[in-house]
Amino acid sequence: MKREVTLQANKRNFVGRVASLALIVAAALSLPVPSSAAQAADLPKLVQKNGRHALMVDGAPFLMLGVQVNNSSNYPSQMPKVWPAVKALGANTVEVPVAWEQIEPVEGQFDFSYLDLLIRQARQNDVKLVILWFATWKNNGPQYAPEWVKLDNKRFPRLINAKGEVKNSLSPHFRSTLEADKKAFVALMRHIKAVDADHTVIMVQPENETGAYSAVRDYSPTAQKLFQGPVPAELVRALGKKPGTWSQVFGKDADEFFYAWSIGRFVDEVAAAGKRELDLPMYVNAALRDPFNDQDPFTYSSGGPTWNVLDVWKAAAPSIDVLAPDIYMRESAKVRKTAEQYGRADNALMVPEIGSDKAYARFLYDILGAQGIGFAPFGLDYGGYSNYPLGAKAVDAQAIENFAVHYRLLAPMQREWAKLSFEGKVWGVGEADDSKAETLDLGGRWTARISYGEWQFGSIEAPWMAKAEKQPNREVPDGGALIAQLSPNEFLVTGYRARVTFGSAKGERFMVSRVEEGHFENGKWVFDRLWNGDQVDYGLNLTTLPQVLKVKLATY
Ligand code: DGJ
């Protein structure tokens, strides 16, 4: 027994010595220095239970209130323009590109100095990171691949369209491209492992918006041979089809399904190799097609993980944890449909990009209501670029504040929300385009009506309120509400510029028996006051203040 204690003590000393040596080396090389508590940090991971999902960070569910920087903000010179925006926004996670051309400008010679600086500064700013691997695909093209790749058509062939024309997108059908990309990605993951013991990096996105705009698929002789061959058995099995060639099995969808499979397999191999170095959660992002209608594959990124090929991607890329939509549609119906398509029992809903304009901010409530694990407006940094008309006309303090109002509400309770969302039932809705009230069914017994544009007193629908002015500043819908079930008759309620009115689904005689306003501190609910009288007579009015309520309902 004594001997075991001594041995363990020796082992601790040894580990301690190695750790201090690592610190000295890290300091000398000015690498990010892992904190000692961090040595034991749990690896971030995605977990799934009863069809619900959580992103586990430091051992507990984590709600990613994220932001993505602009494409070319991935250099040390830009960081002073990034961090103030991240702070003003109140984001807890920053998604940042690391480009292949940046880490391997010369084949076989790697430079991770930017990554080191990024990790160090993220820690100083107390945020987590998501690393975006811009490589073979960045919005369909190889723009971010090093010149030794993107200018060598012979070694790294581009795709050939049906007319025999060479297009900019690289073909996924060549081992040379796959091996080169994989080698660089493996080096990247190995480096993250070496310098990030406390897991500041919580997720990685291999590639960016894969697919092709210039062709439905690759028609090179190599691709043609594969296309004329049988559909791989794994895919046939996964989709419950009968074996055959691509055209026999998938008919008119054959070209796109073939391409989704080809790209999915490529990305999977890259991701799997990276995970063998460091097993971080990995997701791919999708340039979306219309969520309701069939669309000509020439008008979107064919072969990327669009809703019509999600099952193909799931079969092709088991190493990818999440297929994630980049949302640049401003219509509430389309956003909700997209949330439905991507939030599945086998796929966590995560929005790694959404437009930076004010009209998109309310969708945070729809995404969280659909059990979303993360959300990130795109391009919110002070680098002087705006992607209008996709996003805001200007990325200034106001553009950031349009999202910050919601993050301020959720940041103090992000852990609690993520846990409730994973373990219990949550609902949420953002103000629809028509600003009309909507009623949520809270599991059979209770309902909640969410309405907008109400004054705190009275109801805009009541005749005696006819003379009241319209609420100002309602041109762009910005309201929303979130509800989580705490016990059968008890709910947590929060939101922004919305009124929540509870009801009985079965017409029972009931009352709102207690409304506590409070806040979370270190994971504990702190009571601030009871709401009663005017504050509850016309529903629960959530304003621009960060308000969180615990509401009890009872029959009498
Ligand atoms: C989606 C891409 O993923 C982003 O990198 C960016 O190019 C936006 N589109 C447009 O700003």
Coordinates of C-alpha atoms and ligand atoms in Angstrom, one line a residue:
M1 CA 0.0 0.0 0.0
K2 CA 2.7 2.4 1.1
R3 CA 4.8 1.5 -1.9
E4 CA 1.8 2.2 -4.2
V5 CA 1.5 5.7 -2.6
T6 CA 5.2 6.4 -3.1
L7 CA 5.0 5.2 -6.7
Q8 CA 2.0 7.5 -7.3
A9 CA 3.8 10.4 -5.7
N10 CA 6.8 9.8 -7.9
K11 CA 4.5 9.6 -10.9
R12 CA 2.9 12.9 -9.9
N13 CA 6.4 14.5 -9.5
F14 CA 7.4 13.2 -12.9
V15 CA 4.2 14.4 -14.5
G16 CA 4.7 17.8 -12.7
R17 CA 8.3 18.0 -14.0
V18 CA 7.2 17.2 -17.6
A19 CA 4.5 19.8 -17.3
S20 CA 6.8 22.5 -16.1
L21 CA 9.3 21.6 -18.8
A22 CA 6.5 21.9 -21.3
L23 CA 5.6 25.3 -19.9
I24 CA 9.2 26.5 -20.2
V25 CA 9.5 25.2 -23.8
A26 CA 6.1 26.7 -24.7
A27 CA 7.1 30.0 -23.2
A28 CA 10.5 30.0 -25.0
L29 CA 8.7 29.3 -28.3
S30 CA 5.9 31.6 -27.4
L31 CA 3.4 28.8 -27.9
P32 CA 0.0 29.0 -26.2
V33 CA 0.7 28.0 -22.7
P34 CA -1.7 25.4 -21.3
S35 CA -3.0 26.2 -17.8
S36 CA -2.4 23.5 -15.3
A37 CA -6.1 22.9 -14.5
A38 CA -6.5 22.4 -18.2
Q39 CA -4.1 19.5 -18.4
A40 CA -7.0 17.3 -17.4
A41 CA -9.7 19.0 -19.5
D42 CA -12.2 16.7 -21.1
L43 CA -12.1 16.4 -24.8
P44 CA -15.0 18.3 -26.3
K45 CA -17.5 15.9 -27.8
L46 CA -21.0 15.6 -29.3
V47 CA -23.4 13.4 -27.4
Q48 CA -26.8 12.1 -28.4
K49 CA -29.5 10.7 -26.1
N50 CA -33.1 10.0 -27.0
G51 CA -32.8 11.9 -30.2
R52 CA -31.4 15.0 -28.4
H53 CA -27.9 16.4 -28.7
A54 CA -25.3 18.3 -26.7
L55 CA -21.9 19.7 -27.4
M56 CA -20.0 18.7 -24.3
V57 CA -17.2 21.2 -23.4
D58 CA -15.2 20.8 -20.2
G59 CA -17.5 17.9 -19.4
A60 CA -20.9 19.6 -19.5
P61 CA -23.4 20.7 -22.2
F62 CA -22.3 24.0 -23.9
L63 CA -24.4 26.4 -26.0
M64 CA -22.2 27.9 -28.6
L65 CA -23.1 31.6 -28.9
G66 CA -20.7 32.1 -31.7
V67 CA -19.4 34.4 -34.3
Q68 CA -17.5 33.8 -37.5
V69 CA -14.9 36.2 -38.6
N70 CA -14.5 37.4 -42.2
N71 CA -12.7 35.1 -44.6
S72 CA -9.4 37.1 -44.7
S73 CA -9.4 37.9 -41.0
N74 CA -7.1 34.9 -40.4
Y75 CA -3.8 36.9 -40.0
P76 CA -2.2 38.4 -36.9
S77 CA -2.6 41.9 -38.3
Q78 CA -6.4 41.5 -38.2
M79 CA -6.8 40.2 -34.7
P80 CA -7.0 43.7 -33.1
K81 CA -10.1 44.2 -35.3
V82 CA -11.6 40.9 -34.3
W83 CA -11.4 40.8 -30.5
P84 CA -13.2 44.1 -29.8
A85 CA -16.1 42.9 -32.0
V86 CA -16.2 39.5 -30.2
K87 CA -16.3 41.3 -26.9
A88 CA -19.0 43.7 -27.9
L89 CA -21.1 40.8 -29.2
G90 CA -20.6 38.7 -26.1
A91 CA -19.8 35.6 -28.0
N92 CA -18.3 32.6 -26.2
T93 CA -16.9 31.0 -29.4
V94 CA -15.1 32.3 -32.4
E95 CA -15.0 30.5 -35.7
V96 CA -11.8 31.3 -37.6
P97 CA -10.3 30.1 -40.9
V98 CA -7.0 28.4 -41.0
A99 CA -6.0 28.2 -44.7
W100 CA -4.0 25.4 -46.3
E101 CA -2.0 28.1 -48.1
Q102 CA -1.2 29.7 -44.8
I103 CA 0.1 26.6 -43.0
E104 CA 1.8 24.8 -45.9
P105 CA 2.9 27.5 -48.4
V106 CA 5.7 25.2 -49.5
E107 CA 5.0 21.5 -49.7
G108 CA 6.0 19.7 -46.6
Q109 CA 7.0 22.9 -44.7
F110 CA 4.5 23.9 -42.1
D111 CA 4.0 27.2 -40.3
F112 CA 1.6 27.3 -37.4
S113 CA 2.6 30.7 -36.0
Y114 CA -0.8 32.2 -36.7
L115 CA -2.6 29.3 -35.0
D116 CA -0.4 29.6 -32.0
L117 CA -1.2 33.3 -31.7
L118 CA -4.9 32.7 -32.3
I119 CA -5.1 30.1 -29.5
R120 CA -3.2 32.3 -27.1
Q121 CA -5.3 35.3 -27.8
A122 CA -8.6 33.3 -27.6
R123 CA -7.6 32.2 -24.1
Q124 CA -6.8 35.8 -23.1
N125 CA -10.2 36.8 -24.4
D126 CA -11.8 33.9 -22.6
V127 CA -13.5 32.4 -25.7
K128 CA -13.4 29.0 -27.4
L129 CA -12.4 28.5 -31.0
V130 CA -13.8 26.6 -34.0
I131 CA -11.2 26.1 -36.6
L132 CA -12.3 26.2 -40.3
W133 CA -10.1 24.3 -42.6
F134 CA -10.1 26.1 -45.9
A135 CA -8.5 23.7 -48.3
T136 CA -9.6 21.7 -51.3
W137 CA -13.0 23.4 -51.1
K138 CA -13.8 26.9 -50.0
N139 CA -17.2 27.8 -51.5
N140 CA -16.6 25.1 -54.2
G141 CA -13.1 26.4 -55.3
P142 CA -9.5 25.7 -54.2
Q143 CA -8.8 29.4 -53.7
Y144 CA -7.3 28.8 -50.2
A145 CA -5.2 25.9 -51.4
P146 CA -1.5 26.7 -51.7
E147 CA -0.3 27.7 -55.2
W148 CA 1.6 24.5 -55.5
V149 CA -1.8 22.8 -55.4
K150 CA -4.2 25.2 -57.2
L151 CA -1.9 25.9 -60.1
D152 CA -1.0 22.2 -60.8
N153 CA -3.8 20.8 -62.8
K154 CA -1.9 17.7 -63.6
R155 CA -1.3 16.6 -60.1
F156 CA -4.5 18.0 -58.7
P157 CA -7.1 17.8 -61.5
R158 CA -10.0 20.1 -61.6
L159 CA -13.5 18.9 -62.4
I160 CA -14.6 18.5 -66.0
N161 CA -18.2 19.4 -66.8
A162 CA -20.6 17.5 -69.1
K163 CA -19.4 19.6 -72.0
G164 CA -15.8 18.6 -71.4
E165 CA -14.8 22.0 -70.0
V166 CA -12.3 22.3 -67.2
K167 CA -13.8 24.2 -64.2
N168 CA -12.2 25.7 -61.2
S169 CA -13.4 23.3 -58.5
L170 CA -11.0 20.4 -57.8
S171 CA -12.2 16.9 -58.5
P172 CA -12.7 14.7 -55.5
H173 CA -11.8 11.6 -57.5
F174 CA -8.0 11.9 -57.3
R175 CA -5.9 10.3 -54.6
S176 CA -3.1 12.9 -55.1
T177 CA -5.5 15.7 -54.0
L178 CA -6.9 13.7 -51.1
E179 CA -3.5 12.7 -49.8
A180 CA -2.1 16.2 -50.0
D181 CA -5.1 17.7 -48.2
K182 CA -5.1 14.9 -45.6
K183 CA -1.4 15.3 -44.9
A184 CA -1.8 19.0 -44.1
F185 CA -5.0 18.5 -42.1
V186 CA -3.3 15.8 -40.0
A187 CA -0.4 18.1 -39.3
L188 CA -2.9 20.8 -38.3
M189 CA -4.7 18.5 -35.9
R190 CA -1.4 17.2 -34.5
H191 CA -0.3 20.7 -33.8
I192 CA -3.6 21.6 -32.1
K193 CA -3.1 18.6 -29.9
A194 CA 0.4 19.6 -29.0
V195 CA -0.4 23.2 -28.0
D196 CA -4.0 23.0 -26.8
A197 CA -4.2 20.7 -23.8
D198 CA -7.1 22.7 -22.3
H199 CA -9.1 22.4 -25.5
T200 CA -9.7 26.1 -26.4
V201 CA -10.4 24.6 -29.8
I202 CA -13.8 22.9 -29.4
M203 CA -14.7 21.9 -33.0
V204 CA -13.2 21.7 -36.4
Q205 CA -14.8 22.2 -39.8
P206 CA -13.0 20.3 -42.5
E207 CA -13.4 22.2 -45.8
N208 CA -15.9 25.0 -46.4
E209 CA -19.1 24.7 -48.4
T210 CA -18.1 21.8 -50.6
G211 CA -19.7 21.1 -53.9
A212 CA -19.6 22.7 -57.3
Y213 CA -21.5 25.5 -58.9
S214 CA -20.2 24.9 -62.4
A215 CA -21.4 21.3 -62.9
V216 CA -23.6 18.8 -61.2
R217 CA -20.7 16.5 -60.9
D218 CA -17.3 15.7 -62.3
Y219 CA -17.4 14.1 -65.8
S220 CA -13.6 13.4 -66.1
P221 CA -12.8 9.9 -67.5
T222 CA -11.9 8.8 -63.9
A223 CA -15.3 10.0 -62.7
Q224 CA -17.1 8.5 -65.6
K225 CA -15.7 5.1 -64.8
L226 CA -16.9 5.3 -61.3
F227 CA -20.3 6.6 -62.3
Q228 CA -20.8 3.7 -64.7
G229 CA -19.9 1.2 -62.0
P230 CA -22.1 0.0 -59.2
V231 CA -23.3 2.1 -56.3
P232 CA -21.1 1.2 -53.3
A233 CA -22.7 -1.4 -51.1
E234 CA -22.6 0.8 -47.9
L235 CA -24.7 3.4 -49.6
V236 CA -27.2 0.9 -51.1
R237 CA -27.6 -0.6 -47.6
A238 CA -27.9 2.8 -45.8
L239 CA -30.6 4.0 -48.2
G240 CA -32.4 0.7 -48.4
K241 CA -32.0 0.4 -52.2
K242 CA -31.5 -2.4 -54.6
P243 CA -28.0 -2.7 -56.0
G244 CA -27.2 -1.3 -59.5
T245 CA -25.4 1.4 -61.3
W246 CA -25.9 5.0 -60.1
S247 CA -28.4 5.7 -62.9
Q248 CA -30.3 2.5 -62.1
V249 CA -30.5 3.1 -58.4
F250 CA -31.1 6.9 -58.3
G251 CA -32.5 7.8 -61.7
K252 CA -32.7 11.6 -62.3
D253 CA -30.8 12.2 -59.0
A254 CA -27.9 10.0 -59.9
D255 CA -25.4 12.7 -60.9
E256 CA -25.9 14.8 -57.7
F257 CA -26.0 11.7 -55.4
F258 CA -22.9 10.4 -57.0
Y259 CA -21.1 13.7 -56.4
A260 CA -22.4 14.0 -52.8
W261 CA -21.0 10.5 -52.2
S262 CA -17.6 11.3 -53.8
I263 CA -17.1 14.5 -51.9
G264 CA -18.5 13.0 -48.7
R265 CA -16.0 10.1 -48.9
F266 CA -13.1 12.5 -49.5
V267 CA -14.0 14.7 -46.6
D268 CA -14.6 11.7 -44.4
E269 CA -11.1 10.4 -45.1
V270 CA -9.6 13.8 -44.3
A271 CA -11.6 14.1 -41.1
A272 CA -11.0 10.6 -39.9
A273 CA -7.2 11.0 -40.3
G274 CA -7.4 14.3 -38.4
K275 CA -9.5 12.7 -35.6
R276 CA -6.8 10.0 -35.2
E277 CA -4.5 12.8 -34.1
L278 CA -7.1 14.6 -32.0
D279 CA -10.6 13.4 -31.7
L280 CA -12.5 16.8 -31.7
P281 CA -16.1 17.1 -33.0
M282 CA -16.1 17.9 -36.7
Y283 CA -18.9 19.3 -38.8
V284 CA -19.3 20.3 -42.5
N285 CA -21.2 23.4 -43.6
A286 CA -23.7 23.5 -46.4
A287 CA -24.5 26.2 -49.0
L288 CA -28.2 25.7 -49.0
R289 CA -30.7 25.0 -51.7
D290 CA -34.3 26.1 -51.5
P291 CA -35.7 24.2 -48.5
F292 CA -39.2 23.8 -50.0
N293 CA -38.7 23.3 -53.8
D294 CA -36.6 21.3 -56.1
Q295 CA -33.9 23.5 -57.6
D296 CA -31.7 23.0 -60.6
P297 CA -28.4 21.8 -59.2
F298 CA -26.6 24.3 -61.4
T299 CA -27.9 27.0 -59.1
Y300 CA -26.4 25.8 -55.9
S301 CA -23.3 24.0 -54.7
S302 CA -24.1 20.5 -56.1
G303 CA -22.6 17.6 -54.1
G304 CA -22.4 19.6 -50.8
P305 CA -24.6 18.5 -47.9
T306 CA -27.8 20.1 -49.0
W307 CA -31.1 18.7 -47.5
N308 CA -31.8 16.4 -50.4
V309 CA -28.5 14.5 -50.0
L310 CA -28.2 14.5 -46.2
D311 CA -28.7 10.7 -46.0
V312 CA -26.0 10.2 -48.7
W313 CA -23.6 12.4 -46.7
K314 CA -24.4 10.5 -43.5
A315 CA -23.5 7.2 -45.1
A316 CA -20.4 8.7 -46.9
A317 CA -19.0 10.5 -43.9
P318 CA -19.4 8.7 -40.6
S319 CA -16.5 10.7 -39.1
I320 CA -18.4 13.9 -39.6
D321 CA -20.5 14.6 -36.5
V322 CA -22.8 17.3 -37.8
L323 CA -24.0 18.4 -41.2
A324 CA -24.7 22.1 -40.7
P325 CA -26.7 24.7 -42.7
D326 CA -25.2 28.2 -43.5
I327 CA -28.3 30.4 -43.4
Y328 CA -28.6 33.3 -45.7
M329 CA -32.3 33.2 -46.3
R330 CA -34.2 36.0 -44.6
E331 CA -37.7 34.4 -44.7
S332 CA -38.8 32.9 -41.4
A333 CA -40.6 30.0 -43.0
K334 CA -37.5 29.0 -44.9
V335 CA -35.3 29.2 -41.8
R336 CA -37.8 27.1 -39.8
K337 CA -37.9 24.5 -42.5
T338 CA -34.1 24.4 -42.7
A339 CA -34.0 23.8 -38.9
E340 CA -36.4 20.9 -39.3
Q341 CA -34.4 19.4 -42.1
Y342 CA -31.0 19.6 -40.3
G343 CA -32.2 18.9 -36.7
R344 CA -32.6 15.2 -36.7
A345 CA -32.2 12.4 -34.2
D346 CA -28.9 11.5 -36.1
N347 CA -27.8 15.1 -36.7
A348 CA -27.5 17.9 -34.2
L349 CA -28.8 21.3 -35.3
M350 CA -26.0 23.8 -35.5
V351 CA -25.8 27.0 -37.5
P352 CA -22.2 27.8 -38.2
E353 CA -23.1 30.8 -40.4
I354 CA -26.1 33.1 -40.5
G355 CA -26.3 36.5 -42.1
S356 CA -25.1 39.5 -40.1
D357 CA -28.2 41.7 -40.8
K358 CA -30.6 42.5 -38.0
A359 CA -33.4 40.4 -39.6
Y360 CA -31.4 37.2 -38.9
A361 CA -30.9 37.8 -35.2
R362 CA -34.4 36.6 -34.2
F363 CA -33.8 33.2 -35.8
L364 CA -31.6 32.4 -32.7
Y365 CA -34.9 31.7 -31.0
D366 CA -36.1 29.4 -33.7
I367 CA -32.8 27.5 -33.8
L368 CA -32.7 27.1 -30.0
G369 CA -36.3 26.1 -29.9
A370 CA -35.5 23.4 -32.4
Q371 CA -32.8 22.1 -29.9
G372 CA -29.9 23.9 -31.7
I373 CA -26.5 23.6 -30.1
G374 CA -24.8 26.5 -31.7
F375 CA -25.3 29.7 -33.7
A376 CA -22.9 32.1 -35.3
P377 CA -23.5 35.3 -37.3
F378 CA -21.0 35.6 -40.2
G379 CA -18.5 38.3 -40.7
L380 CA -19.0 40.3 -37.5
D381 CA -15.5 41.9 -37.1
Y382 CA -14.2 45.4 -37.6
G383 CA -12.1 44.5 -40.6
G384 CA -14.1 46.8 -42.8
Y385 CA -15.9 44.2 -44.9
S386 CA -19.6 43.5 -45.2
N387 CA -21.3 40.9 -47.4
Y388 CA -24.5 42.9 -48.1
P389 CA -27.0 41.9 -49.6
L390 CA -26.4 38.6 -47.8
G391 CA -25.7 40.3 -44.5
A392 CA -25.7 43.8 -43.0
K393 CA -24.9 46.9 -45.1
A394 CA -22.1 47.8 -42.7
V395 CA -20.6 45.8 -39.9
D396 CA -20.5 48.5 -37.3
A397 CA -21.3 48.8 -33.6
Q398 CA -25.0 48.8 -34.3
A399 CA -24.8 45.6 -36.4
I400 CA -23.0 43.9 -33.6
E401 CA -25.5 45.2 -31.0
N402 CA -28.4 43.7 -33.0
F403 CA -27.1 40.3 -32.0
A404 CA -25.5 41.2 -28.7
V405 CA -28.9 42.0 -27.2
H406 CA -29.7 38.3 -27.5
Y407 CA -26.3 37.0 -26.4
R408 CA -26.5 39.1 -23.3
L409 CA -29.7 37.4 -22.4
L410 CA -28.4 33.9 -22.9
A411 CA -24.7 34.1 -22.1
P412 CA -25.2 33.9 -18.3
M413 CA -27.4 30.8 -18.6
Q414 CA -25.8 29.2 -21.7
R415 CA -24.8 26.1 -19.7
E416 CA -28.2 25.7 -18.0
W417 CA -30.0 26.2 -21.4
A418 CA -27.8 23.6 -23.1
K419 CA -28.5 21.1 -20.3
L420 CA -32.2 21.7 -20.3
S421 CA -32.2 21.4 -24.1
F422 CA -30.3 18.1 -23.9
E423 CA -32.2 16.6 -21.0
G424 CA -35.6 18.0 -21.1
K425 CA -38.0 19.8 -23.4
V426 CA -37.5 23.2 -24.9
W427 CA -39.5 25.5 -27.2
G428 CA -38.7 28.7 -29.0
V429 CA -39.8 30.9 -31.7
G430 CA -38.5 34.1 -33.4
E431 CA -40.8 36.8 -34.6
A432 CA -42.2 35.7 -38.0
D433 CA -42.0 37.9 -41.0
D434 CA -45.7 38.9 -40.6
S435 CA -45.1 39.6 -36.8
K436 CA -48.3 37.6 -36.1
A437 CA -48.8 35.9 -32.7
E438 CA -48.1 32.2 -32.6
T439 CA -49.2 29.6 -30.1
L440 CA -46.8 26.8 -29.0
D441 CA -48.0 23.5 -27.7
L442 CA -46.0 22.8 -24.5
G443 CA -46.4 19.0 -24.5
G444 CA -50.2 18.6 -24.3
R445 CA -51.4 20.3 -21.2
W446 CA -50.2 23.8 -21.5
T447 CA -49.8 26.3 -24.3
A448 CA -47.9 29.6 -24.7
R449 CA -48.9 32.3 -27.0
I450 CA -46.1 34.5 -28.2
S451 CA -47.1 37.9 -29.5
Y452 CA -45.3 41.0 -30.6
G453 CA -45.8 44.7 -30.8
E454 CA -47.8 44.8 -27.5
W455 CA -47.5 47.6 -25.0
Q456 CA -46.8 46.2 -21.6
F457 CA -50.3 47.2 -20.5
G458 CA -53.5 46.0 -22.2
S459 CA -53.7 44.1 -25.5
I460 CA -53.4 45.7 -28.9
E461 CA -56.4 43.5 -30.0
A462 CA -58.7 45.1 -27.3
P463 CA -61.1 47.7 -28.7
W464 CA -60.2 50.1 -25.8
M465 CA -56.6 50.1 -27.0
A466 CA -57.5 51.2 -30.5
K467 CA -56.3 54.7 -29.7
A468 CA -52.8 53.6 -28.5
E469 CA -49.9 54.3 -30.8
K470 CA -48.2 51.4 -32.6
Q471 CA -45.0 50.3 -30.9
P472 CA -42.1 52.1 -32.5
N473 CA -39.0 50.4 -34.0
R474 CA -40.8 47.3 -35.2
E475 CA -40.0 47.6 -38.9
V476 CA -37.5 44.7 -38.8
P477 CA -38.9 41.8 -36.8
D478 CA -36.6 41.2 -33.9
G479 CA -38.6 39.5 -31.1
G480 CA -38.5 36.0 -29.8
A481 CA -39.1 33.8 -26.8
L482 CA -37.7 30.6 -25.3
I483 CA -39.3 28.2 -22.9
A484 CA -37.9 25.2 -21.1
Q485 CA -39.8 22.8 -19.0
L486 CA -38.6 22.5 -15.5
S487 CA -41.3 20.2 -14.1
P488 CA -44.8 19.3 -15.4
N489 CA -46.3 22.7 -14.5
E490 CA -43.2 24.8 -14.3
F491 CA -41.3 26.6 -17.0
L492 CA -38.3 28.8 -17.5
V493 CA -39.1 31.7 -19.8
T494 CA -37.0 34.3 -21.5
G495 CA -37.0 36.3 -24.7
Y496 CA -36.8 39.7 -26.3
R497 CA -39.6 42.1 -27.2
A498 CA -42.3 39.5 -26.9
R499 CA -45.3 38.8 -24.7
V500 CA -45.7 35.2 -23.5
T501 CA -49.3 34.3 -22.4
F502 CA -49.8 30.8 -21.0
G503 CA -53.0 28.9 -21.7
S504 CA -54.5 25.5 -20.9
A505 CA -54.6 23.2 -23.9
K506 CA -57.6 21.4 -22.6
G507 CA -59.6 24.4 -21.4
E508 CA -58.9 23.7 -17.7
R509 CA -59.5 26.5 -15.2
F510 CA -56.0 27.7 -14.4
M511 CA -53.8 30.5 -13.2
V512 CA -50.2 31.6 -13.4
S513 CA -49.6 31.0 -9.7
R514 CA -46.1 32.3 -9.4
V515 CA -43.7 34.2 -11.6
E516 CA -40.1 34.6 -10.2
E517 CA -37.7 36.8 -11.9
G518 CA -34.1 35.8 -11.3
H519 CA -30.8 35.0 -12.9
F520 CA -28.2 32.3 -13.0
E521 CA -24.9 32.7 -11.1
N522 CA -22.3 30.0 -11.2
G523 CA -25.0 27.5 -12.3
K524 CA -27.4 28.4 -9.5
W525 CA -30.7 30.2 -9.8
V526 CA -30.7 33.5 -7.8
F527 CA -34.2 34.9 -6.9
D528 CA -34.6 38.6 -7.6
R529 CA -38.3 39.3 -7.2
L530 CA -41.8 38.1 -7.9
W531 CA -43.7 39.5 -10.8
N532 CA -47.4 40.2 -10.0
G533 CA -50.2 42.7 -10.7
D534 CA -49.6 44.8 -13.8
Q535 CA -46.5 42.7 -14.6
V536 CA -48.6 39.6 -15.2
D537 CA -52.1 40.8 -15.9
Y538 CA -51.6 41.0 -19.6
G539 CA -49.2 38.2 -20.1
L540 CA -45.5 38.2 -19.4
N541 CA -43.9 41.1 -21.3
L542 CA -40.3 40.4 -22.2
T543 CA -38.6 43.7 -23.1
T544 CA -35.1 44.7 -24.2
L545 CA -33.8 44.0 -20.7
P546 CA -32.3 40.6 -20.1
Q547 CA -35.2 39.0 -18.1
V548 CA -35.4 35.4 -17.1
L549 CA -38.5 34.0 -15.4
K550 CA -39.6 30.9 -13.6
V551 CA -43.3 30.4 -14.1
K552 CA -45.6 28.1 -12.2
L553 CA -49.0 27.1 -13.5
A554 CA -51.8 25.6 -11.5
T555 CA -55.5 24.7 -11.8
Y556 CA -58.0 25.8 -9.2
Ligands
DGJ1 C1 -20.6 31.3 -47.1 C2 -19.2 30.9 -46.9 O1 -19.1 29.8 -46.2 C3 -18.4 32.1 -46.2 O2 -17.1 31.7 -46.1 C4 -18.6 33.3 -47.0 O3 -18.0 33.3 -48.2 C5 -20.1 33.7 -47.1 N1 -20.7 32.6 -47.8 C6 -20.3 34.9 -47.9 O4 -19.9 36.0 -47.2

